[in-house]
XYZ file of C-alpha atoms in Angstrom:
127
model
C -79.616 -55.788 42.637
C -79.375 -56.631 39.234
C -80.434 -54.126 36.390
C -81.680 -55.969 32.786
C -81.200 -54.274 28.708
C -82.196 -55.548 26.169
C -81.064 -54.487 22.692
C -80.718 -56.022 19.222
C -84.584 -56.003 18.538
C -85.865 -54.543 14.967
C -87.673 -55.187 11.786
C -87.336 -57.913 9.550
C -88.992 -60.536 6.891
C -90.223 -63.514 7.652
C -87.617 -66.448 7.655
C -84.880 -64.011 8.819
C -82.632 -64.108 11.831
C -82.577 -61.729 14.791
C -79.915 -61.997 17.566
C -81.329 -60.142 21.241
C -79.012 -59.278 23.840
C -79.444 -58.735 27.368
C -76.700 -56.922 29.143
C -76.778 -57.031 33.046
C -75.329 -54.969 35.694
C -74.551 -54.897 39.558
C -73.675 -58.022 41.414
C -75.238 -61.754 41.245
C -75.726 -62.315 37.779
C -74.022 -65.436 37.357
C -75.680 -66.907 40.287
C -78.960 -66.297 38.465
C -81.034 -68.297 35.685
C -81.843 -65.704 32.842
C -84.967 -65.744 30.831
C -86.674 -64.695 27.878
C -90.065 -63.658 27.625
C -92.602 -61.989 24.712
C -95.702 -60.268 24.524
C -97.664 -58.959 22.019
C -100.537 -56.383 21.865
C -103.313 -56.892 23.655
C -101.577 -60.276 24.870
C -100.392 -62.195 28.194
C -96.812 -62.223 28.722
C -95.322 -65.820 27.453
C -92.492 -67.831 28.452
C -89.792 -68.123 25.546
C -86.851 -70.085 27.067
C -84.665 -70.538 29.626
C -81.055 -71.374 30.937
C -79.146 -71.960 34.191
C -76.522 -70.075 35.963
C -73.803 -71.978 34.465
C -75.213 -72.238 30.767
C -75.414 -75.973 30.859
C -79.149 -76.831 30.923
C -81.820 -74.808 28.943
C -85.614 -74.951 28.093
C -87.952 -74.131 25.496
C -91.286 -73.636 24.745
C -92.826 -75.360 22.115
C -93.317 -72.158 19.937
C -89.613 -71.958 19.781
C -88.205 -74.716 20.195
C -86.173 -75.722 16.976
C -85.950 -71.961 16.053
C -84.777 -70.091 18.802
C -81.414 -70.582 21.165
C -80.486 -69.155 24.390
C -77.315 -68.292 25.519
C -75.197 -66.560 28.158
C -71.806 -65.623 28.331
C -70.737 -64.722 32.382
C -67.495 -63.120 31.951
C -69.666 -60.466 29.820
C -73.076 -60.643 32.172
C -74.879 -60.660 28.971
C -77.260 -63.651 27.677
C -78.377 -63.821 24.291
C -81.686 -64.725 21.853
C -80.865 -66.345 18.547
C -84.079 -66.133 16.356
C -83.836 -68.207 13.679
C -87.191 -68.716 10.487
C -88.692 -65.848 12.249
C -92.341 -65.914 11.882
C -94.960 -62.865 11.897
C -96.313 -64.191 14.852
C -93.022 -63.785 16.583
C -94.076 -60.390 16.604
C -94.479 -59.253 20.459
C -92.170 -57.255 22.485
C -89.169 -59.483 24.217
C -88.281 -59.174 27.495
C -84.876 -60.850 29.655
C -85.500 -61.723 33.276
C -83.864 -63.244 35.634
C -84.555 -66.077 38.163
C -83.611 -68.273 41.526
C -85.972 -71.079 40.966
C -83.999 -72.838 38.246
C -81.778 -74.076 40.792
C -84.024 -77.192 41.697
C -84.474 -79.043 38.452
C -87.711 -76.746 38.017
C -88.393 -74.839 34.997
C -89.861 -71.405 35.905
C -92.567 -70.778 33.355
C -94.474 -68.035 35.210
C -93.713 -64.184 34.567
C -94.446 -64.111 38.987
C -90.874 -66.354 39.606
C -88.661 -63.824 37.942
C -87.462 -61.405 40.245
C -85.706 -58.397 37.846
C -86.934 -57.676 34.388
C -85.222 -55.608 31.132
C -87.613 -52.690 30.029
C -88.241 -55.129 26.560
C -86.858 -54.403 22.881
C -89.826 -54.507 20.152
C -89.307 -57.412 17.686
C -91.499 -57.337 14.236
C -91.865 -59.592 11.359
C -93.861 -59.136 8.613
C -95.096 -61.025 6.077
């Protein structure tokens, strides 16, 4: 079992930088891709990014891509959201998750192929 917080989420002007954090606990987090995903009111969940167990391969989607950076850090069991130019429309609550089905070279996109989720930190940008 692995148990998911997220912290680091706030208010903040467009074009500023937010840093999430996800700390983990219990067993089997480093043998697990972590994930980051937002939703806003009203909303379907989205996939944000993603990286493997070891830290060496990530992917993003193209709303962040440029912007955002995933990280991880395994002697800590914590992986981290850099949010760089934040835009309003960044506004959503963001969730970590973790997943197996990195393992294959497959990205998992879908909110159904993570198997524990954080209980989300509210990020808002205004304008």
């Amino acid at each position: 079992q692995v148990q998911l917080v997220e912290s680091g989420g706030g208010l903040v002007q467009a074009g500023d930088s937010l840093r999430l954090s996800c700390a983990a606990s219990g067993r089997t987090f480093s043998g697990l891709a972590m994930g980051w995903f937002r939703q806003a009111p009203g909303k379907e969940r989205e996939f944000g990014a993603v990286i493997s167990r070891s830290g060496g391969d990530t992917y993003y989607a193209d709303s962040v891509k440029g912007r955002f950076t995933i990280s991880r850090d395994n002697a800590k069991n914590t992986v981290y959201l850099q949010m760089n130019s934040l835009k309003p429309e960044d506004t959503a609550v963001y969730y970590c998750a973790a997943t197996r089905h990195y393992e294959l070279g497959y990205v998992p996109r879908r909110q159904y192929e993570y198997d524990y989720w954080g209980q989300g930190t509210q990020v808002t940008v205004s304008s």
